mmCIF file of C-alpha atoms in Angstrom:
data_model
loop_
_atom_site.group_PDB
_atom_site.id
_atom_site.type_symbol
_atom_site.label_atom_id
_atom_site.label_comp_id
_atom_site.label_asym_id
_atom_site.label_seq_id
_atom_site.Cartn_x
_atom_site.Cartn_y
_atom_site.Cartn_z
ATOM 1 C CA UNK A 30 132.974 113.870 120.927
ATOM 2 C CA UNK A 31 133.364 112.678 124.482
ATOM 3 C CA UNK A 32 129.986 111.307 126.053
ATOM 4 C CA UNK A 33 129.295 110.259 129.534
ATOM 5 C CA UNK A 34 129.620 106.790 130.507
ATOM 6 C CA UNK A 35 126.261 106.101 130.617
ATOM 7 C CA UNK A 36 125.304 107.585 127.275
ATOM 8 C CA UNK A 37 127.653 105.263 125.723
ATOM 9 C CA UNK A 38 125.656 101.926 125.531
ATOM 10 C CA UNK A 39 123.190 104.164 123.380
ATOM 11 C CA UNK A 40 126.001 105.138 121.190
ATOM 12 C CA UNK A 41 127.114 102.192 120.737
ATOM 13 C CA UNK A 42 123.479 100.332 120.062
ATOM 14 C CA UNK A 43 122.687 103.296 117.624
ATOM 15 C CA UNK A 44 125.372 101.937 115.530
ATOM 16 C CA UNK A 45 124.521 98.944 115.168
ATOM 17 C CA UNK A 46 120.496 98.532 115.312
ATOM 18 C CA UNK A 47 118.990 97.991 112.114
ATOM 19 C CA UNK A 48 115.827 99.265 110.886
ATOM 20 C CA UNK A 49 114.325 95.679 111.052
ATOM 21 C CA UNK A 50 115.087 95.501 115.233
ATOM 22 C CA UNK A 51 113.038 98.928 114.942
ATOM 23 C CA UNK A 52 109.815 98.147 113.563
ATOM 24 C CA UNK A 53 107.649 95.653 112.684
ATOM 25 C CA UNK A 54 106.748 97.209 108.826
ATOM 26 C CA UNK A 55 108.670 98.150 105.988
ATOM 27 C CA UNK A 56 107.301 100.588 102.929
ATOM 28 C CA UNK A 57 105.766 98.663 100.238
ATOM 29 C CA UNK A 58 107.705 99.430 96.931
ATOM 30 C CA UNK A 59 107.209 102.527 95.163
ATOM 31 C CA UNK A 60 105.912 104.111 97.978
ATOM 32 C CA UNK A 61 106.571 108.224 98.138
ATOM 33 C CA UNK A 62 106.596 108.738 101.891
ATOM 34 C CA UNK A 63 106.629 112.315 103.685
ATOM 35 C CA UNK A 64 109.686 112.954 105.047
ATOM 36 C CA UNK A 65 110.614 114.140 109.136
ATOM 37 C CA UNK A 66 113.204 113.712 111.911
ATOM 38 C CA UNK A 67 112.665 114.124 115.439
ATOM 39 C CA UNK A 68 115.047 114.232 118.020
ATOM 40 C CA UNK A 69 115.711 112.162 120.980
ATOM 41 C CA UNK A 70 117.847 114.551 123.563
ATOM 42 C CA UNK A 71 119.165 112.831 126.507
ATOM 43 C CA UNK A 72 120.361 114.909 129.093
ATOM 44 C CA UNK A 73 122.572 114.851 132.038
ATOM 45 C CA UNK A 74 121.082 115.069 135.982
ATOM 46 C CA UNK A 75 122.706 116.018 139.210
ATOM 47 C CA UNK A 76 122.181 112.549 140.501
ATOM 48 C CA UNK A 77 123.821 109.181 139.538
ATOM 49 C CA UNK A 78 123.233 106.963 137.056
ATOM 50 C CA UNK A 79 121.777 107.266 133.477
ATOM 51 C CA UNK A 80 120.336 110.523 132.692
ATOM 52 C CA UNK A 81 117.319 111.733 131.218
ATOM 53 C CA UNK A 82 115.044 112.185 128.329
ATOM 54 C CA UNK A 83 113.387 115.257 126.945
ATOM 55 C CA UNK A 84 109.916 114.920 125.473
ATOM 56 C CA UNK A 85 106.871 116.934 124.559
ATOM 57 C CA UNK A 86 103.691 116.254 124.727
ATOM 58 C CA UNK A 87 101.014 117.542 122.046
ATOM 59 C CA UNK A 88 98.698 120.467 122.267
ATOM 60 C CA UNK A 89 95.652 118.892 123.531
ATOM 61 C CA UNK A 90 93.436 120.499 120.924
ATOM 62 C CA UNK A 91 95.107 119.342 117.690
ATOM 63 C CA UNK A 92 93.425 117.323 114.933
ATOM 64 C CA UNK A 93 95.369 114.477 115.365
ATOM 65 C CA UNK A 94 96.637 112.688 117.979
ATOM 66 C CA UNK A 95 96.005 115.179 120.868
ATOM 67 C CA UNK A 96 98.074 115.232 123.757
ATOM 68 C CA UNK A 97 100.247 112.203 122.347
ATOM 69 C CA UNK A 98 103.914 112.428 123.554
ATOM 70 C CA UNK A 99 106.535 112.435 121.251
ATOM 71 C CA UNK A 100 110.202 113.634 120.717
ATOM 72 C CA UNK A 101 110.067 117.083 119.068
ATOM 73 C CA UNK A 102 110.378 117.230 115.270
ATOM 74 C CA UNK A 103 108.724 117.313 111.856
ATOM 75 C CA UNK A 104 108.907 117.726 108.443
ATOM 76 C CA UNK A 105 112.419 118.125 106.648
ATOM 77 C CA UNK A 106 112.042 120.822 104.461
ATOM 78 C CA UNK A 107 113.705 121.200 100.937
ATOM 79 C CA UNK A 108 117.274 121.057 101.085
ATOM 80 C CA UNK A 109 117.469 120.090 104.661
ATOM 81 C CA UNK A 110 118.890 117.095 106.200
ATOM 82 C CA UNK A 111 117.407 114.867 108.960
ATOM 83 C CA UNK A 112 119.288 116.326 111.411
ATOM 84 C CA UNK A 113 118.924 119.704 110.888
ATOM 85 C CA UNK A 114 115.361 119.497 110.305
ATOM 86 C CA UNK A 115 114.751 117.770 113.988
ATOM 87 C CA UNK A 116 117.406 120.667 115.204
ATOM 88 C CA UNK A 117 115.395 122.903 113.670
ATOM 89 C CA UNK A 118 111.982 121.893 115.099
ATOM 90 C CA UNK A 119 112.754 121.612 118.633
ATOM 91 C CA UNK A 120 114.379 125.161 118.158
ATOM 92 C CA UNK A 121 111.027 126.280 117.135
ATOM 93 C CA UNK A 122 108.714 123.944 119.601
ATOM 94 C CA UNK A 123 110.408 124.464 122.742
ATOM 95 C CA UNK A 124 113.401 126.714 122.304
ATOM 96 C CA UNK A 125 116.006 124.101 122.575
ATOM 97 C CA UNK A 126 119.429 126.120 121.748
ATOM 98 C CA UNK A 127 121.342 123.970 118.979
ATOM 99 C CA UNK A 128 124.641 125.527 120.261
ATOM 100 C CA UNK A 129 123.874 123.500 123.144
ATOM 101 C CA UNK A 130 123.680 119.990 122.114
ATOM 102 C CA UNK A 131 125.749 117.220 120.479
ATOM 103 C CA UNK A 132 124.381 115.226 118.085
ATOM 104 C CA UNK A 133 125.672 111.792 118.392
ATOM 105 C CA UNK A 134 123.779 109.554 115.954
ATOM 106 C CA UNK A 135 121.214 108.672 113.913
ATOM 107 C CA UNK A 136 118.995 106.022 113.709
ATOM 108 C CA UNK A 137 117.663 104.415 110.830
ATOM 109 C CA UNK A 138 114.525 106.141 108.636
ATOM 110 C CA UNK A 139 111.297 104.343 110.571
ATOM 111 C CA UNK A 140 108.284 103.734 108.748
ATOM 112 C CA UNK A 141 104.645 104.642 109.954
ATOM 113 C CA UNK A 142 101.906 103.051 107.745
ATOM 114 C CA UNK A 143 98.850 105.040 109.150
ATOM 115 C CA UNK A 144 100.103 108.567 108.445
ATOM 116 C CA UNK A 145 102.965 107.488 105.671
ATOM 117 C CA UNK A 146 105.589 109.330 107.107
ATOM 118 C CA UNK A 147 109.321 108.301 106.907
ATOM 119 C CA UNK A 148 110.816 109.391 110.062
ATOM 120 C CA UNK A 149 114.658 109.767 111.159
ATOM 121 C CA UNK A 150 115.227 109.887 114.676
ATOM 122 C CA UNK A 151 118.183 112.321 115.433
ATOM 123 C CA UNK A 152 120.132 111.268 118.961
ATOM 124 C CA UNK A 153 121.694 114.308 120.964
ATOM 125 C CA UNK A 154 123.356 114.778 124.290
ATOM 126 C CA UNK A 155 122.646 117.992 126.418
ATOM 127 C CA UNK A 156 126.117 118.322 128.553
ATOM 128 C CA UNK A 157 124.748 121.113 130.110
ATOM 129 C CA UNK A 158 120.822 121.232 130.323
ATOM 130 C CA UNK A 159 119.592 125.314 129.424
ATOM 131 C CA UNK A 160 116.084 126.388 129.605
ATOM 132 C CA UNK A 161 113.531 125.720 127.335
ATOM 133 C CA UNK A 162 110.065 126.177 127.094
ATOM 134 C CA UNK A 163 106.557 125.893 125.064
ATOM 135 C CA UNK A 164 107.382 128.523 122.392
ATOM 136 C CA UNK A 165 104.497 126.881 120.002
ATOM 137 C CA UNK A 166 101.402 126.389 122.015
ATOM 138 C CA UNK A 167 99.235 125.577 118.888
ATOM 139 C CA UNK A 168 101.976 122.478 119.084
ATOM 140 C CA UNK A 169 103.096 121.586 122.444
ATOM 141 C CA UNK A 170 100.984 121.413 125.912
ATOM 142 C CA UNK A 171 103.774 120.388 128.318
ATOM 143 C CA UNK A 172 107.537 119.387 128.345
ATOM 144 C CA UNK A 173 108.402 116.579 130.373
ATOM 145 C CA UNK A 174 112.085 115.908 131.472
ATOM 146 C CA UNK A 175 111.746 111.878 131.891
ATOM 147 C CA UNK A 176 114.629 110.469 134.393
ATOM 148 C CA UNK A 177 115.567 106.932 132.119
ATOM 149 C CA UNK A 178 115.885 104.851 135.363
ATOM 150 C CA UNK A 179 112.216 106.608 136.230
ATOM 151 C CA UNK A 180 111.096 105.983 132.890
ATOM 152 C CA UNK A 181 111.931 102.122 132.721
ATOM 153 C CA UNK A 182 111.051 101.378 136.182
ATOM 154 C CA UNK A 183 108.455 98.186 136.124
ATOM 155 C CA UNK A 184 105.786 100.385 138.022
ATOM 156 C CA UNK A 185 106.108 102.686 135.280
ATOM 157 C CA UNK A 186 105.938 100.100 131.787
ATOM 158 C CA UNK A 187 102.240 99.544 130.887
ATOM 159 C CA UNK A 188 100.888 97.930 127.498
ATOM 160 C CA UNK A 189 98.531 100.033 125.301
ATOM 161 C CA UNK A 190 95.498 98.972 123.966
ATOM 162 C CA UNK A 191 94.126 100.854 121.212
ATOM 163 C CA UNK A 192 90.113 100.633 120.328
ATOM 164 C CA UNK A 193 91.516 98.212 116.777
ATOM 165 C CA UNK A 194 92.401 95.719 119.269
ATOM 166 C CA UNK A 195 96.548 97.325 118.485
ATOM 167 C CA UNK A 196 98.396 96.632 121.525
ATOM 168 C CA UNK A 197 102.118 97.961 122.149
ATOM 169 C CA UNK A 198 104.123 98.949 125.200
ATOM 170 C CA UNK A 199 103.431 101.906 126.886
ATOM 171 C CA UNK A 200 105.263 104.079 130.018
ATOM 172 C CA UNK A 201 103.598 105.950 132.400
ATOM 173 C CA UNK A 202 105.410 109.535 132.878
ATOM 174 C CA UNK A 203 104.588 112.599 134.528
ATOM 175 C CA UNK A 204 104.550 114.164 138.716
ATOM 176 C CA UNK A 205 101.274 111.949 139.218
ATOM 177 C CA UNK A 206 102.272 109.063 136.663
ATOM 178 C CA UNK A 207 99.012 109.799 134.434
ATOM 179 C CA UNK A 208 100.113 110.727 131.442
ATOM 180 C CA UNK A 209 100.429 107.984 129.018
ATOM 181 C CA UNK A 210 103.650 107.837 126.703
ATOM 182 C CA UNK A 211 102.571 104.871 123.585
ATOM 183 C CA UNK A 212 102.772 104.560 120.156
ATOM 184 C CA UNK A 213 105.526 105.198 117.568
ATOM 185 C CA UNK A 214 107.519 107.095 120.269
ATOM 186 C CA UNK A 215 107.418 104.255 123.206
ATOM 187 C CA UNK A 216 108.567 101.849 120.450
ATOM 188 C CA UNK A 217 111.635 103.549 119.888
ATOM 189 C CA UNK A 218 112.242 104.109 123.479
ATOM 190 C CA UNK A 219 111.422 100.334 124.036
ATOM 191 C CA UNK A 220 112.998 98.355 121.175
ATOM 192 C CA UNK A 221 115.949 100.128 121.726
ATOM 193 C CA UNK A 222 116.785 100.355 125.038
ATOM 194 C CA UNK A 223 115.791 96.078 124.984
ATOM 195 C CA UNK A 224 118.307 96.801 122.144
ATOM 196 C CA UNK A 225 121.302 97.691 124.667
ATOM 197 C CA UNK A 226 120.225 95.895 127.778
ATOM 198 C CA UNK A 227 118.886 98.552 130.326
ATOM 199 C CA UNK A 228 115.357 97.211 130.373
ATOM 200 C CA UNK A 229 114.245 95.345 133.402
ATOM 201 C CA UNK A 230 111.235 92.617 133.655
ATOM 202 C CA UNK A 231 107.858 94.065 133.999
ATOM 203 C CA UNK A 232 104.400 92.838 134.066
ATOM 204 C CA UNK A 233 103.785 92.397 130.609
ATOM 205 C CA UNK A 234 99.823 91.665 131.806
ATOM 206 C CA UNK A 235 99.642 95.530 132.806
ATOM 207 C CA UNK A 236 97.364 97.042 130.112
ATOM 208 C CA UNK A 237 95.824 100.311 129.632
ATOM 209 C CA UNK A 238 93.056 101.492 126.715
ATOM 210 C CA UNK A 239 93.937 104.984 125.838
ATOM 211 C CA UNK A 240 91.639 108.193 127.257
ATOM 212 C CA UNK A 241 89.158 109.598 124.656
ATOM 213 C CA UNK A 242 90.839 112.543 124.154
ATOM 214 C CA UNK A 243 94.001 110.714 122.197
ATOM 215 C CA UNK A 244 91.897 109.112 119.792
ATOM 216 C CA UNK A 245 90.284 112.215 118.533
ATOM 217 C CA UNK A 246 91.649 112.177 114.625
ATOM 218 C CA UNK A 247 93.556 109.091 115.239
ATOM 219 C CA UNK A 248 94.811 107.584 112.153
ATOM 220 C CA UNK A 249 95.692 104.271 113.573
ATOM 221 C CA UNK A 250 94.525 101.373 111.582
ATOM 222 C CA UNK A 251 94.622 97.914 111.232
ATOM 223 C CA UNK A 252 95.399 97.535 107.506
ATOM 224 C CA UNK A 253 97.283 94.808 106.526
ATOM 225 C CA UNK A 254 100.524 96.535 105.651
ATOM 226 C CA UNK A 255 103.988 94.395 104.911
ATOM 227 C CA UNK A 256 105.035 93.003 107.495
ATOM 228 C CA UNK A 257 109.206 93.565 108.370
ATOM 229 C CA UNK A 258 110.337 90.063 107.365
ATOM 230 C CA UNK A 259 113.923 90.318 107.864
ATOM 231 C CA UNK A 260 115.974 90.459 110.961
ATOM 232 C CA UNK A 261 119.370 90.273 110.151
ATOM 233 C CA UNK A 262 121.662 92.014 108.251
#
């Protein structure tokens, strides 16, 4: 598979991140997670540079975590793998054609305490960008196609401050910059690109509480799960 220059930092990094550089919490033993796989598309632009990322954000009348943005995905059904579970759900989200991406690699399976999920995220590269759009409404309230260089501009990197006292970093997306990108989704986005060097310095001081309307069903506690004790492998 040939990738663009750009992309290949993030190919490289993907390789060689471990699960510990990932996340702060491992699964205590004998735990029986629920599995899923999302999938982080980047995308080539018609400008220069590094490209873009493709991300949803949630219907803003779901249960839990309302109008949260995320990569598309879920569960991985029986007999499925990771990544054609996350193939599968963007397919049905947004109508993302599979023929049209390349899936490059795959990061390791990321714990989330709160909801006990065990989630792979799936990397891809969209040569040629198609349409897509909100096929599931009951799911998805927007699509946003995130420019990286936009995305990680200091202007744009916030911390998040969750009513537990939680606090983890944050981006600032959308035409009008008020739609607020956090949790297990700016993590990834965060640790790794730290991970291969294309963050810049921001002002770590910048913090936002989240709007009412993401907290409705939150699940976000602060139990005292394990915390990730090893860094090296």
């Amino acid at each position: 598979m040939s990738l663009p220059d750009w992309l290949a930092p993030v190919a490289r990094g993907a390789n060689d991140i471990t699960v510990h550089e990932l996340t702060r919490f491992m699964p205590p033993e004998g735990n029986t997670a629920r599995r899923g796989a999302v999938l982080m598309l980047f995308a080539d632009t018609d400008g220069d540079g590094r490209g873009e990322l493709l991300l949803t954000e949630r219907a803003h009348h779901m249960r839990s975590h309302p109008g949260q943005v995320s990569f598309p995905g879920g569960m991985i059904d029986e007999g499925e793998s990771p990544v054609e579970a996350a193939v599968r759900e963007a397919e049905e989200e947004i109508g993302l054609d599979p023929a049209e991406i390349e899936v490059f690699a795959e990061l390791p399976e990321l714990w989330l305490p709160p909801s006990n999920f065990a989630v792979t995220p799936i990397l891809g590269y969209w040569r040629h960008r198609g349409e897509v759009s909100v096929v599931s409404p009951d799911e998805v309230h927007e699509i946003h196609h995130v420019e990286i260089d936009d995305l990680l501009a200091a202007e744009n990197r916030i911390n998040v401050r969750h009513p537990s006292g939680w606090l983890g970093p944050g981006f600032l997306i959308g035409p009008d910059r008020d739609v607020i990108l956090w949790g297990f989704t700016a993590g990834i986005i965060a640790r790794l690109f730290d991970f291969v060097g294309w963050s810049h310095e921001w002002d770590t001081d910048r913090v936002r509480d989240l709007p009412p309307y993401m907290l409705q069903g939150d699940a976000t506690t602060t139990a005292d799960f394990k915390p990730n004790t090893r860094f090296e492998e």
